[in-house]
Amino acid sequence: MDSRLPSHLEVSAIRRLAESQGGFATVLAKGDRDAGTIALVIMCRGKEARLIERMPQLDGNRPFVTSLVQTTENEDLFSEAIRKKLERDPDIWLIEVDVPDISRFAAALP
């Protein structure tokens, strides 16, 4: 039996977490209600964007891991990577989060 929370509940928790830390979160792409993969574009006051995703580990854990960081040199690459991810996986949830402290937010993720 899979003990994971349904995706829509986890998305709701992520949105509330952002709000509790003085930020906000919005759903850019709505995936499968129960089993959709979750990816986050996290930024601090509109800067320092990074894409984080759940990465399955050998021990069964699925922590969020940074997969791409946006810089002034790779803005197009960053956008293209997200577009391709959405094309490849129609069940993915993409959430944009803007918080005052990225590290604090990431440490509190469910």
Coordinates of C-alpha atoms in Angstrom, one line a residue:
M1 CA 0.0 0.0 0.0
D2 CA 1.3 3.4 -0.9
S3 CA 1.5 5.8 2.1
R4 CA 1.9 9.0 0.0
L5 CA -0.6 11.8 0.3
P6 CA -2.7 12.4 -2.7
S7 CA -1.0 15.1 -4.8
H8 CA -3.8 17.7 -4.5
L9 CA -3.5 17.5 -0.7
E10 CA 0.3 18.0 -0.8
V11 CA -0.2 20.9 -3.2
S12 CA -2.6 22.5 -0.7
A13 CA -0.1 22.0 2.1
I14 CA 2.7 23.6 0.0
R15 CA 0.5 26.6 -0.7
R16 CA -0.4 27.0 3.0
L17 CA 3.3 26.7 4.0
A18 CA 4.3 29.5 1.6
E19 CA 1.5 31.7 3.0
S20 CA 2.5 30.9 6.6
Q21 CA 6.0 32.1 5.8
G22 CA 4.9 35.4 4.4
G23 CA 5.0 34.4 0.7
F24 CA 2.5 33.0 -1.8
A25 CA 2.1 30.1 -4.1
T26 CA 0.1 29.6 -7.2
V27 CA -0.6 26.5 -9.3
L28 CA 0.7 27.0 -12.9
A29 CA -0.2 23.5 -14.1
K30 CA -2.7 21.2 -12.4
G31 CA -1.8 17.5 -12.6
D32 CA -3.3 14.2 -11.7
R33 CA -5.4 14.7 -8.5
D34 CA -4.0 11.6 -6.7
A35 CA -0.7 10.6 -8.2
G36 CA 0.7 13.6 -10.1
T37 CA 4.3 14.5 -9.8
I38 CA 5.0 17.8 -8.0
A39 CA 7.5 20.3 -9.2
L40 CA 8.1 23.8 -7.7
V41 CA 9.6 27.0 -9.2
I42 CA 10.8 28.7 -6.0
M43 CA 12.0 32.2 -5.9
C44 CA 12.7 35.0 -3.4
R45 CA 10.9 38.2 -4.2
G46 CA 10.8 37.3 -7.9
K47 CA 14.6 36.5 -8.1
E48 CA 16.8 33.5 -7.7
A49 CA 14.4 31.1 -9.3
R50 CA 15.1 27.4 -9.0
L51 CA 13.2 24.3 -10.1
I52 CA 12.9 21.6 -7.4
E53 CA 11.3 18.2 -7.9
R54 CA 10.8 15.0 -5.9
M55 CA 13.5 12.6 -6.5
P56 CA 13.0 8.9 -5.5
Q57 CA 15.9 7.5 -3.4
L58 CA 17.0 3.9 -2.9
D59 CA 15.6 3.9 0.6
G60 CA 12.1 4.8 -0.6
N61 CA 12.2 8.5 0.4
R62 CA 11.3 11.1 -2.1
P63 CA 12.9 14.4 -1.0
F64 CA 12.6 17.6 -3.0
V65 CA 15.9 18.2 -4.9
T66 CA 17.0 21.3 -6.9
S67 CA 17.2 20.3 -10.5
L68 CA 17.9 23.7 -12.2
V69 CA 18.8 27.2 -11.0
Q70 CA 17.9 30.2 -13.2
T71 CA 20.6 32.7 -13.9
T72 CA 20.7 35.8 -16.2
E73 CA 22.6 33.6 -18.7
N74 CA 20.1 30.7 -18.8
E75 CA 16.7 32.3 -18.5
D76 CA 15.6 30.8 -21.9
L77 CA 17.0 27.4 -20.9
F78 CA 15.1 27.5 -17.6
S79 CA 11.8 28.3 -19.3
E80 CA 12.4 25.7 -22.0
A81 CA 13.2 23.0 -19.4
I82 CA 9.9 23.7 -17.7
R83 CA 8.0 23.7 -20.9
K84 CA 9.5 20.3 -21.9
K85 CA 8.7 18.9 -18.5
L86 CA 5.1 19.9 -18.9
E87 CA 4.9 18.4 -22.4
R88 CA 6.5 15.1 -21.3
D89 CA 4.3 14.6 -18.2
P90 CA 0.7 15.8 -18.5
D91 CA 0.0 14.6 -14.9
I92 CA 2.6 17.0 -13.3
W93 CA 1.7 19.7 -10.9
L94 CA 3.8 22.9 -11.4
I95 CA 3.6 25.4 -8.5
E96 CA 5.3 28.8 -8.4
V97 CA 6.3 29.8 -5.0
D98 CA 7.6 33.2 -3.9
V99 CA 8.9 33.4 -0.3
P100 CA 11.2 35.6 1.7
D101 CA 13.6 32.8 2.6
I102 CA 14.1 29.9 0.1
S103 CA 16.2 27.8 2.5
R104 CA 13.7 28.1 5.3
F105 CA 10.8 27.2 3.0
A106 CA 12.6 24.2 1.4
A107 CA 13.5 22.8 4.9
A108 CA 9.9 22.8 5.9
L109 CA 8.5 21.1 2.8
P110 CA 6.3 18.0 3.5

